[in-house]
Coordinates of C-alpha atoms in Angstrom, one line a residue:
X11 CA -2.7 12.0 -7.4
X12 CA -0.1 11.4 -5.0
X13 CA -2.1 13.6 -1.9
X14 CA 1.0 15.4 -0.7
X15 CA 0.2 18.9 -1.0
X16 CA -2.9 20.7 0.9
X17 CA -4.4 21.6 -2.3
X18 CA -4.6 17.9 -3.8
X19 CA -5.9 16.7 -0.4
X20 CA -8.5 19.7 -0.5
X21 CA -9.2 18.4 -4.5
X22 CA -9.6 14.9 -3.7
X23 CA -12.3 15.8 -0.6
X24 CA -14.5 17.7 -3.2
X25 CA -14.1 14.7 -5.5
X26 CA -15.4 12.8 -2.3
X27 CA -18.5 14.9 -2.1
X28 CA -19.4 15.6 -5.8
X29 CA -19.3 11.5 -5.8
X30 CA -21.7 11.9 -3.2
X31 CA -24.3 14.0 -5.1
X32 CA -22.9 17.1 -2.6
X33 CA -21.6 20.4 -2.9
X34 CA -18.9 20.5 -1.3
X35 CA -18.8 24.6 -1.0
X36 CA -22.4 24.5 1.1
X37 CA -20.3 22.0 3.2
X38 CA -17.2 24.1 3.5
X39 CA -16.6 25.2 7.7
X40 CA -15.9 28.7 7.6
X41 CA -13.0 30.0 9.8
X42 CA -11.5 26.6 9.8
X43 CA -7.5 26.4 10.4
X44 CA -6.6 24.5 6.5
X45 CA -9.8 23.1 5.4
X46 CA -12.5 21.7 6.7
X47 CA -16.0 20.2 6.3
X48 CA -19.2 18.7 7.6
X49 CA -21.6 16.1 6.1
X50 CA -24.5 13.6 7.9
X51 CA -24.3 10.2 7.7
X52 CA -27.5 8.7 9.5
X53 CA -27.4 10.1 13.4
X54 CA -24.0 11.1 12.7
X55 CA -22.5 14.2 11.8
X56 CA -19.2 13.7 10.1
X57 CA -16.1 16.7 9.7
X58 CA -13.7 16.5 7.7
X59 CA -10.6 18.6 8.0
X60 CA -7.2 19.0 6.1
X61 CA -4.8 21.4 8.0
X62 CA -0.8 22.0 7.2
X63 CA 1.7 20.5 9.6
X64 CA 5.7 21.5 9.5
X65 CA 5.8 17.7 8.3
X66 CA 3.3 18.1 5.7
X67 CA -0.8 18.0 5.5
X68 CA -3.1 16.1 7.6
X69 CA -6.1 14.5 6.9
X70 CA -8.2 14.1 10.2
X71 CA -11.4 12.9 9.6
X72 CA -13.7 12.6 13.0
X73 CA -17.0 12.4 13.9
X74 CA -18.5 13.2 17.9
X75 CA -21.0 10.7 19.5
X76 CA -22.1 10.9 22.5
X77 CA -21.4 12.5 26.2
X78 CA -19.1 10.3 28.6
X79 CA -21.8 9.4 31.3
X80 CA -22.1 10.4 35.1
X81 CA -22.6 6.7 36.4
X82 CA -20.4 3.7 35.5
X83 CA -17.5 5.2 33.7
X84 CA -15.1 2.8 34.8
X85 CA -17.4 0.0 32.8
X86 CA -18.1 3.0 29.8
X87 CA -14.2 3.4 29.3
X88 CA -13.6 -0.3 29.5
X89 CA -16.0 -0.6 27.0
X90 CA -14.6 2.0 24.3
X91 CA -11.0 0.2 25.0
X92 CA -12.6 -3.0 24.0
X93 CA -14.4 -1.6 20.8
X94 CA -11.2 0.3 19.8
X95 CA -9.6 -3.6 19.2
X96 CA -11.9 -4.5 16.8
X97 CA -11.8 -1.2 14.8
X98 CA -9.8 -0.9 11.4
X99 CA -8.6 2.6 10.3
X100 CA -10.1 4.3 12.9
X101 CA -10.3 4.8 16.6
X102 CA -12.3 6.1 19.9
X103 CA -11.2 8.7 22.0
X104 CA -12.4 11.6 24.2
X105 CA -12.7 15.1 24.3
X106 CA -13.7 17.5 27.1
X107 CA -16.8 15.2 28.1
X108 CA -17.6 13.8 24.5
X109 CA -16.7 10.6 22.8
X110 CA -15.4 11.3 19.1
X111 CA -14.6 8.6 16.5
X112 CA -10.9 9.8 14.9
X113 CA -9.1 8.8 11.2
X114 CA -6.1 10.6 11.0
X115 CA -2.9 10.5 9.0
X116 CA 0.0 12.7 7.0
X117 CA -1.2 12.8 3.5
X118 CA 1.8 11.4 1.8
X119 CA 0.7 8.8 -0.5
X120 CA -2.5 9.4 0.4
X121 CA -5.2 8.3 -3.0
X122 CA -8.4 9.1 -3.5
X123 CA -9.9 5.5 -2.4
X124 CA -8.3 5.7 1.0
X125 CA -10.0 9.0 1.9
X126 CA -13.5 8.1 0.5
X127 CA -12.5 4.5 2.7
X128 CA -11.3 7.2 6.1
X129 CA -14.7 9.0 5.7
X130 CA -16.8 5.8 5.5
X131 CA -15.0 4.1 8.1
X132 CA -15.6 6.8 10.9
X133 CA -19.0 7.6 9.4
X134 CA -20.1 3.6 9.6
X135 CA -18.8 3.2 13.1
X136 CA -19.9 7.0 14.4
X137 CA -23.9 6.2 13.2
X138 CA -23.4 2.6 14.1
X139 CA -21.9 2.9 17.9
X140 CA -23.3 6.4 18.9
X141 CA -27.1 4.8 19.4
X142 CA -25.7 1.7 20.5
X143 CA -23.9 3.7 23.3
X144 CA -27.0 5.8 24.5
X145 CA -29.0 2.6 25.0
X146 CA -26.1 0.9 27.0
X147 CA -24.7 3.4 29.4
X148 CA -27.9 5.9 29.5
X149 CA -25.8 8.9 28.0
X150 CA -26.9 11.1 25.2
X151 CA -26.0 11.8 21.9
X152 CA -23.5 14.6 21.2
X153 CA -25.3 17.7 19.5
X154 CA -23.1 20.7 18.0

């Protein structure tokens, strides 16, 4: 599958979660602009969305962590800048007040092992980082 159209992208996320075990219509986001849905991986909650561009479909894969902290952001932000160096296929970035972890990309070309690899990638370093985070900097985990 060459993951150019919305519908193979949509086809190749339910692969991903019937590979899981899941269903991916009891994971579906209702109301979601393209597709879109959730899953848990450890502490972290993990969406997956695939929404048409004018340049084609997009696979954004993204998972929130935790709340930028009142004290010491200077040092918080620093330290998301250095994490973002060391991460592969993925990045950190902010929201409103939140820290998210991001994979995104046009879908042209895109296989079925590089978005089973985007999920795991943001899931690993969303349930590895969120905790680490907390205990660090004193914020709190982000709760939908």
């Amino acid at each position: 599958m060459s993951g150019t159209t919305l519908e193979e992208v949509c086809r190749m996320v339910e692969n991903y979660f019937h590979g899981r075990g899941l269903q991916s219509s009891k994971q579906e986001i209702a109301g979601s602009e393209g597709c879109g849905w959730w899953l848990s991986e450890g502490s972290a909650k993990i969406y997956i969305f695939v929404q048409d561009s004018p340049a084609g479909p997009i696979l954004r894969v993204t998972s929130p962590m935790v709340f930028i902290p009142e004290q010491n952001k200077e040092q918080f932000y620093r330290r998301l800048l250095d994490l973002n160096s060391n991460l592969t296929s993925c990045r950190l970035a902010t929201y409103e007040n939140y820290v998210l972890v991001i994979s995104q990309r046009h879908t042209m070309g895109l296989n079925q092992e590089e978005l089973d690899s985007s999920v795991w990638n943001v899931a690993y370093v969303a349930d590895l980082m969120d905790d680490k985070l907390c205990k660090e900097f004193g914020t709190r985990l982000y709760r939908d």
